[in-house]
Structures are given as C-alpha cells and as structure tokens.
C-alpha cells in the first residue's frame, strides 16, 4: 500500500483527495501548513507527496527545496498543486525538478491517474538506485560500503547499517527504539547499551567527522549533514 502525503491548507480539498486516495487503496496523510508538511515528509516517509504551492508557514517552492536537500526525501516524487494564476510558481517548481503538476480545480480521477503514473516511474528508477550521499559520506548500497571523503570506511555490517539509517534520516532525530528496530530488529529498548556502544565505536571510526553523529537527549541520535 503506497502512502501519500497531502500538504494543502484548504482542508476541503485535502479531505476530498484523501477520500479518493483511500477508496483507491492508498494510505493518506494530511498536513495543513508548510512546516508540519515538512515534518511529516521526514517522519512518515511517504511514497509520494502532493504539494500545494500557496501554503501558510512555508510556501511550496521553499518546502520543495527542503525536501530535495534532505536525503530521506530527496527522491520522493512530488506532484505540485497550483492555482491557474500561479504560472510562474509552476514553472519554478518544474525547473526545480517536481515530477508533475496539476492545476486547480482538478478532477480526483485525473489526480489519481497522475499519482499512479508518477509512482510507476519511481518504482522503475528505484531499482537503479545504487548509492546514497549525505555530506562527506557516500554509500555504495549493493556493495555495503560507505565512503567518507571518498575513502572507504572499515565498518562492521552493524555499524554500516546504523550509519546508513542515520544518514537516510539526516537532520532528523532518530529515536533509540527506532534504531534498535531498524538495525538489530529488537522491538524493545532493553538493548539500549548495545546501541550506545556501537555509536561510540562508529564515532571513533569517523575521526574528524565524529561530531556528525549528535546525541539527542532523552531521544536518541541524529546525523547532522556538515554544511
Ligand atoms: Ca493553498
């Protein structure tokens, strides 16, 4: 089941789109302003984002740039929703690399169709995705190798998985339980010390980049992309 995030301040439109998406078997998540939209994009890991351009808090174009800057959402397909008058914004959006746009008022049927097309296209390219980059770090995914400043790091598989997970969620705090589940498959926090031990070893191996992994008090850890 694909998850679609709708970032749209006009609640009537967002509700209508959600309804149609659910009817088609999609999972729908809604945000009614730019900031919460960006947060949900990072925490919910949607398969596709419907992004209204005129939003309170943070406008759609700025939000889109943020999405593209962040490794976890860099490749998430985005369909922009625009009013007919916003031609310039629409052009800006497409130039920035939005996958598609649809002009209001639109028919939900047409929108669903466009969503399906965009998802298909991503499925195809996802098969070809073989690397992920975050700042000085680059992951060769098929080879399970992480390069730091273009030199391969000597990591155990667990350290590699931990660093990859942190980098995928860069600039967002990862909770201890989330990391334990993602890296070790544990479902409780009883193994917290295992996590701390591995972070310590990982930091030692990152040398001058050790401070990329920040401790978030009472939460867990965060990978900070060096600016
Ligand atoms: Ca709007």
mmCIF file of C-alpha atoms and ligand atoms in Angstrom:
data_model
loop_
_atom_site.group_PDB
_atom_site.id
_atom_site.type_symbol
_atom_site.label_atom_id
_atom_site.label_comp_id
_atom_site.label_asym_id
_atom_site.label_seq_id
_atom_site.Cartn_x
_atom_site.Cartn_y
_atom_site.Cartn_z
ATOM 1 C CA UNK A 1 0.000 0.000 0.000
ATOM 2 C CA UNK A 2 1.541 3.298 -1.071
ATOM 3 C CA UNK A 3 1.462 6.182 1.369
ATOM 4 C CA UNK A 4 0.611 9.630 0.003
ATOM 5 C CA UNK A 5 1.243 12.836 1.928
ATOM 6 C CA UNK A 6 -1.073 15.730 1.056
ATOM 7 C CA UNK A 7 0.259 19.152 2.001
ATOM 8 C CA UNK A 8 -2.644 21.500 1.406
ATOM 9 C CA UNK A 9 -4.095 24.254 3.602
ATOM 10 C CA UNK A 10 -7.535 24.116 2.020
ATOM 11 C CA UNK A 11 -8.983 21.412 4.226
ATOM 12 C CA UNK A 12 -11.945 20.694 1.915
ATOM 13 C CA UNK A 13 -9.600 19.871 -0.953
ATOM 14 C CA UNK A 14 -7.275 17.820 1.272
ATOM 15 C CA UNK A 15 -10.221 15.827 2.669
ATOM 16 C CA UNK A 16 -11.634 15.186 -0.760
ATOM 17 C CA UNK A 17 -8.286 13.993 -2.108
ATOM 18 C CA UNK A 18 -7.754 11.765 0.961
ATOM 19 C CA UNK A 19 -11.157 10.209 0.477
ATOM 20 C CA UNK A 20 -10.458 9.358 -3.144
ATOM 21 C CA UNK A 21 -6.993 8.031 -2.344
ATOM 22 C CA UNK A 22 -8.311 5.712 0.388
ATOM 23 C CA UNK A 23 -11.013 4.471 -1.923
ATOM 24 C CA UNK A 24 -8.245 3.505 -4.356
ATOM 25 C CA UNK A 25 -6.383 1.607 -1.648
ATOM 26 C CA UNK A 26 -3.773 4.259 -0.810
ATOM 27 C CA UNK A 27 -2.848 5.376 2.663
ATOM 28 C CA UNK A 28 -3.355 9.139 3.008
ATOM 29 C CA UNK A 29 -1.659 11.518 5.455
ATOM 30 C CA UNK A 30 -2.569 15.222 5.624
ATOM 31 C CA UNK A 31 -0.761 18.384 6.643
ATOM 32 C CA UNK A 32 -2.428 21.781 6.521
ATOM 33 C CA UNK A 33 0.624 24.036 6.593
ATOM 34 C CA UNK A 34 4.180 24.007 5.272
ATOM 35 C CA UNK A 35 6.086 23.325 8.479
ATOM 36 C CA UNK A 36 4.029 20.330 9.574
ATOM 37 C CA UNK A 37 4.109 19.142 5.967
ATOM 38 C CA UNK A 38 7.899 19.116 6.011
ATOM 39 C CA UNK A 39 7.960 17.311 9.361
ATOM 40 C CA UNK A 40 5.531 14.658 8.173
ATOM 41 C CA UNK A 41 7.517 14.203 4.971
ATOM 42 C CA UNK A 42 10.521 13.330 7.135
ATOM 43 C CA UNK A 43 8.827 11.173 9.746
ATOM 44 C CA UNK A 44 6.197 9.388 7.654
ATOM 45 C CA UNK A 45 8.441 8.554 4.676
ATOM 46 C CA UNK A 46 5.608 8.861 2.124
ATOM 47 C CA UNK A 47 5.889 7.242 -1.306
ATOM 48 C CA UNK A 48 4.648 10.414 -2.967
ATOM 49 C CA UNK A 49 3.866 13.981 -1.914
ATOM 50 C CA UNK A 50 1.074 16.209 -3.190
ATOM 51 C CA UNK A 51 2.273 19.714 -2.561
ATOM 52 C CA UNK A 52 0.127 22.820 -2.742
ATOM 53 C CA UNK A 53 2.238 25.833 -3.705
ATOM 54 C CA UNK A 54 0.428 28.504 -1.699
ATOM 55 C CA UNK A 55 0.806 27.491 1.929
ATOM 56 C CA UNK A 56 0.943 29.305 5.252
ATOM 57 C CA UNK A 57 4.141 28.924 7.255
ATOM 58 C CA UNK A 58 6.414 27.860 4.410
ATOM 59 C CA UNK A 59 5.462 28.163 0.756
ATOM 60 C CA UNK A 60 5.513 25.177 -1.550
ATOM 61 C CA UNK A 61 8.616 26.129 -3.514
ATOM 62 C CA UNK A 62 10.706 26.583 -0.375
ATOM 63 C CA UNK A 63 9.321 23.397 1.084
ATOM 64 C CA UNK A 64 10.190 21.564 -2.111
ATOM 65 C CA UNK A 65 13.787 22.780 -1.894
ATOM 66 C CA UNK A 66 13.965 21.488 1.682
ATOM 67 C CA UNK A 67 12.648 18.108 0.554
ATOM 68 C CA UNK A 68 15.329 17.865 -2.090
ATOM 69 C CA UNK A 69 18.092 18.833 0.339
ATOM 70 C CA UNK A 70 17.260 16.026 2.757
ATOM 71 C CA UNK A 71 18.493 12.504 1.837
ATOM 72 C CA UNK A 72 15.342 10.774 3.111
ATOM 73 C CA UNK A 73 13.032 12.771 0.818
ATOM 74 C CA UNK A 74 15.436 13.683 -1.975
ATOM 75 C CA UNK A 75 13.938 11.150 -4.356
ATOM 76 C CA UNK A 76 10.323 11.188 -3.193
ATOM 77 C CA UNK A 77 8.143 12.071 -6.186
ATOM 78 C CA UNK A 78 6.294 15.368 -5.777
ATOM 79 C CA UNK A 79 3.200 16.463 -7.660
ATOM 80 C CA UNK A 80 2.519 20.170 -7.261
ATOM 81 C CA UNK A 81 -0.984 21.537 -6.905
ATOM 82 C CA UNK A 82 -1.325 25.010 -8.327
ATOM 83 C CA UNK A 83 -3.998 27.595 -8.946
ATOM 84 C CA UNK A 84 -4.319 28.627 -12.561
ATOM 85 C CA UNK A 85 -2.879 32.075 -11.876
ATOM 86 C CA UNK A 86 0.372 30.790 -10.385
ATOM 87 C CA UNK A 87 2.086 30.105 -13.688
ATOM 88 C CA UNK A 88 5.431 31.435 -12.538
ATOM 89 C CA UNK A 89 5.458 29.277 -9.430
ATOM 90 C CA UNK A 90 4.581 26.275 -11.503
ATOM 91 C CA UNK A 91 7.461 26.915 -13.879
ATOM 92 C CA UNK A 92 9.780 27.393 -10.894
ATOM 93 C CA UNK A 93 8.556 24.103 -9.441
ATOM 94 C CA UNK A 94 9.173 22.169 -12.611
ATOM 95 C CA UNK A 95 12.564 23.752 -13.067
ATOM 96 C CA UNK A 96 13.427 22.647 -9.549
ATOM 97 C CA UNK A 97 12.543 19.108 -10.527
ATOM 98 C CA UNK A 98 8.969 18.441 -9.423
ATOM 99 C CA UNK A 99 7.640 15.297 -11.084
ATOM 100 C CA UNK A 100 4.364 16.732 -12.258
ATOM 101 C CA UNK A 101 1.840 19.457 -11.518
ATOM 102 C CA UNK A 102 -1.894 19.645 -11.636
ATOM 103 C CA UNK A 103 -3.968 22.799 -11.883
ATOM 104 C CA UNK A 104 -6.889 23.537 -9.585
ATOM 105 C CA UNK A 105 -9.702 22.800 -9.894
ATOM 106 C CA UNK A 106 -8.825 19.225 -10.835
ATOM 107 C CA UNK A 107 -10.811 16.033 -11.022
ATOM 108 C CA UNK A 108 -9.829 13.492 -8.369
ATOM 109 C CA UNK A 109 -9.846 10.825 -11.060
ATOM 110 C CA UNK A 110 -7.221 12.704 -13.065
ATOM 111 C CA UNK A 111 -5.149 13.253 -9.942
ATOM 112 C CA UNK A 112 -5.210 9.545 -9.009
ATOM 113 C CA UNK A 113 -4.128 8.691 -12.529
ATOM 114 C CA UNK A 114 -1.180 11.096 -12.351
ATOM 115 C CA UNK A 115 -0.210 9.683 -8.957
ATOM 116 C CA UNK A 116 -0.164 6.162 -10.334
ATOM 117 C CA UNK A 117 1.987 7.235 -13.277
ATOM 118 C CA UNK A 118 4.472 9.028 -11.001
ATOM 119 C CA UNK A 119 4.682 6.022 -8.653
ATOM 120 C CA UNK A 120 5.319 3.646 -11.557
ATOM 121 C CA UNK A 121 8.110 5.866 -12.805
ATOM 122 C CA UNK A 122 9.735 5.916 -9.349
ATOM 123 C CA UNK A 123 9.432 2.150 -8.998
ATOM 124 C CA UNK A 124 11.433 1.786 -12.160
ATOM 125 C CA UNK A 125 14.157 4.207 -11.109
ATOM 126 C CA UNK A 126 14.246 2.785 -7.561
ATOM 127 C CA UNK A 127 15.596 -0.440 -8.988
ATOM 128 C CA UNK A 128 18.501 1.521 -10.358
ATOM 129 C CA UNK A 129 19.267 3.451 -7.149
ATOM 130 C CA UNK A 130 22.607 2.176 -6.010
ATOM 131 C CA UNK A 131 24.022 4.919 -3.861
ATOM 132 C CA UNK A 132 23.100 7.459 -1.250
ATOM 133 C CA UNK A 133 25.040 10.560 -0.282
ATOM 134 C CA UNK A 134 24.975 12.720 2.826
ATOM 135 C CA UNK A 135 27.611 15.421 3.108
ATOM 136 C CA UNK A 136 31.056 13.786 3.082
ATOM 137 C CA UNK A 137 29.518 10.316 3.146
ATOM 138 C CA UNK A 138 28.543 8.154 0.205
ATOM 139 C CA UNK A 139 27.057 4.673 0.410
ATOM 140 C CA UNK A 140 27.607 2.070 -2.272
ATOM 141 C CA UNK A 141 24.428 0.168 -1.428
ATOM 142 C CA UNK A 142 24.916 -3.087 -3.384
ATOM 143 C CA UNK A 143 28.476 -3.407 -2.020
ATOM 144 C CA UNK A 144 27.608 -2.409 1.597
ATOM 145 C CA UNK A 145 30.485 0.046 1.588
ATOM 146 C CA UNK A 146 30.462 3.577 2.961
ATOM 147 C CA UNK A 147 32.946 6.130 1.670
ATOM 148 C CA UNK A 148 33.966 9.109 3.770
ATOM 149 C CA UNK A 149 35.664 11.863 1.774
ATOM 150 C CA UNK A 150 35.945 9.246 -0.992
ATOM 151 C CA UNK A 151 37.852 6.760 1.165
ATOM 152 C CA UNK A 152 36.176 3.501 2.176
ATOM 153 C CA UNK A 153 35.438 3.155 5.887
ATOM 154 C CA UNK A 154 36.156 -0.144 7.577
ATOM 155 C CA UNK A 155 32.841 -0.805 9.248
ATOM 156 C CA UNK A 156 31.206 -3.930 10.588
ATOM 157 C CA UNK A 157 27.851 -4.720 8.985
ATOM 158 C CA UNK A 158 26.055 -3.446 12.091
ATOM 159 C CA UNK A 159 27.989 -0.171 12.095
ATOM 160 C CA UNK A 160 27.261 0.205 8.393
ATOM 161 C CA UNK A 161 23.531 -0.336 8.902
ATOM 162 C CA UNK A 162 23.487 2.097 11.798
ATOM 163 C CA UNK A 163 25.284 4.827 9.864
ATOM 164 C CA UNK A 164 23.106 4.263 6.791
ATOM 165 C CA UNK A 165 19.918 4.560 8.828
ATOM 166 C CA UNK A 166 21.125 7.768 10.479
ATOM 167 C CA UNK A 167 22.140 9.233 7.102
ATOM 168 C CA UNK A 168 18.835 8.331 5.472
ATOM 169 C CA UNK A 169 17.128 10.342 8.201
ATOM 170 C CA UNK A 170 19.775 13.087 8.270
ATOM 171 C CA UNK A 171 18.972 16.220 10.275
ATOM 172 C CA UNK A 172 16.094 14.408 11.988
ATOM 173 C CA UNK A 173 16.405 12.849 15.446
ATOM 174 C CA UNK A 174 16.208 9.040 15.380
ATOM 175 C CA UNK A 175 14.678 7.509 18.465
ATOM 176 C CA UNK A 176 16.563 4.750 20.265
ATOM 177 C CA UNK A 177 13.734 2.246 19.743
ATOM 178 C CA UNK A 178 13.629 3.110 16.034
ATOM 179 C CA UNK A 179 17.379 2.493 15.648
ATOM 180 C CA UNK A 180 17.278 -0.748 17.635
ATOM 181 C CA UNK A 181 14.447 -1.993 15.479
ATOM 182 C CA UNK A 182 15.952 -0.896 12.165
ATOM 183 C CA UNK A 183 19.499 -2.126 12.802
ATOM 184 C CA UNK A 184 19.133 -5.053 15.211
ATOM 185 C CA UNK A 185 15.479 -5.967 14.778
ATOM 186 C CA UNK A 186 14.768 -5.539 18.507
ATOM 187 C CA UNK A 187 11.337 -4.332 19.458
ATOM 188 C CA UNK A 188 12.142 -3.050 22.956
ATOM 189 C CA UNK A 189 14.621 -0.641 24.479
ATOM 190 C CA UNK A 190 16.278 -3.267 26.707
ATOM 191 C CA UNK A 191 19.287 -3.312 24.400
ATOM 192 C CA UNK A 192 19.949 0.408 24.650
ATOM 193 C CA UNK A 193 23.541 -0.097 25.753
ATOM 194 C CA UNK A 194 24.293 -2.086 22.606
ATOM 195 C CA UNK A 195 23.275 0.975 20.652
ATOM 196 C CA UNK A 196 25.455 3.348 22.679
ATOM 197 C CA UNK A 197 28.452 1.022 22.354
ATOM 198 C CA UNK A 198 28.076 0.913 18.586
ATOM 199 C CA UNK A 199 27.657 4.661 18.283
ATOM 200 C CA UNK A 200 30.834 5.105 20.311
ATOM 201 C CA UNK A 201 32.772 2.758 18.007
ATOM 202 C CA UNK A 202 31.281 4.372 14.946
ATOM 203 C CA UNK A 203 32.270 7.853 16.091
ATOM 204 C CA UNK A 204 35.817 6.628 16.681
ATOM 205 C CA UNK A 205 35.966 5.426 13.081
ATOM 206 C CA UNK A 206 34.606 8.697 11.679
ATOM 207 C CA UNK A 207 37.559 10.646 13.073
ATOM 208 C CA UNK A 208 37.190 14.323 12.225
ATOM 209 C CA UNK A 209 33.574 13.730 11.199
ATOM 210 C CA UNK A 210 32.687 12.096 14.537
ATOM 211 C CA UNK A 211 30.588 15.079 15.540
ATOM 212 C CA UNK A 212 28.210 14.391 12.626
ATOM 213 C CA UNK A 213 26.523 11.943 14.989
ATOM 214 C CA UNK A 214 24.912 14.038 17.671
ATOM 215 C CA UNK A 215 23.375 12.752 20.876
ATOM 216 C CA UNK A 216 19.789 13.937 21.293
ATOM 217 C CA UNK A 217 18.982 13.957 24.983
ATOM 218 C CA UNK A 218 16.128 11.688 26.031
ATOM 219 C CA UNK A 219 15.580 10.681 22.411
ATOM 220 C CA UNK A 220 18.459 9.039 20.619
ATOM 221 C CA UNK A 221 20.834 10.172 17.901
ATOM 222 C CA UNK A 222 20.890 12.473 14.923
ATOM 223 C CA UNK A 223 23.131 12.623 11.874
ATOM 224 C CA UNK A 224 23.959 16.236 11.032
ATOM 225 C CA UNK A 225 24.986 16.902 7.438
ATOM 226 C CA UNK A 226 28.076 19.128 7.514
ATOM 227 C CA UNK A 227 27.291 22.497 5.910
HETATM 228 CA CA1 LIG B 1 -3.243 26.896 -0.678
#
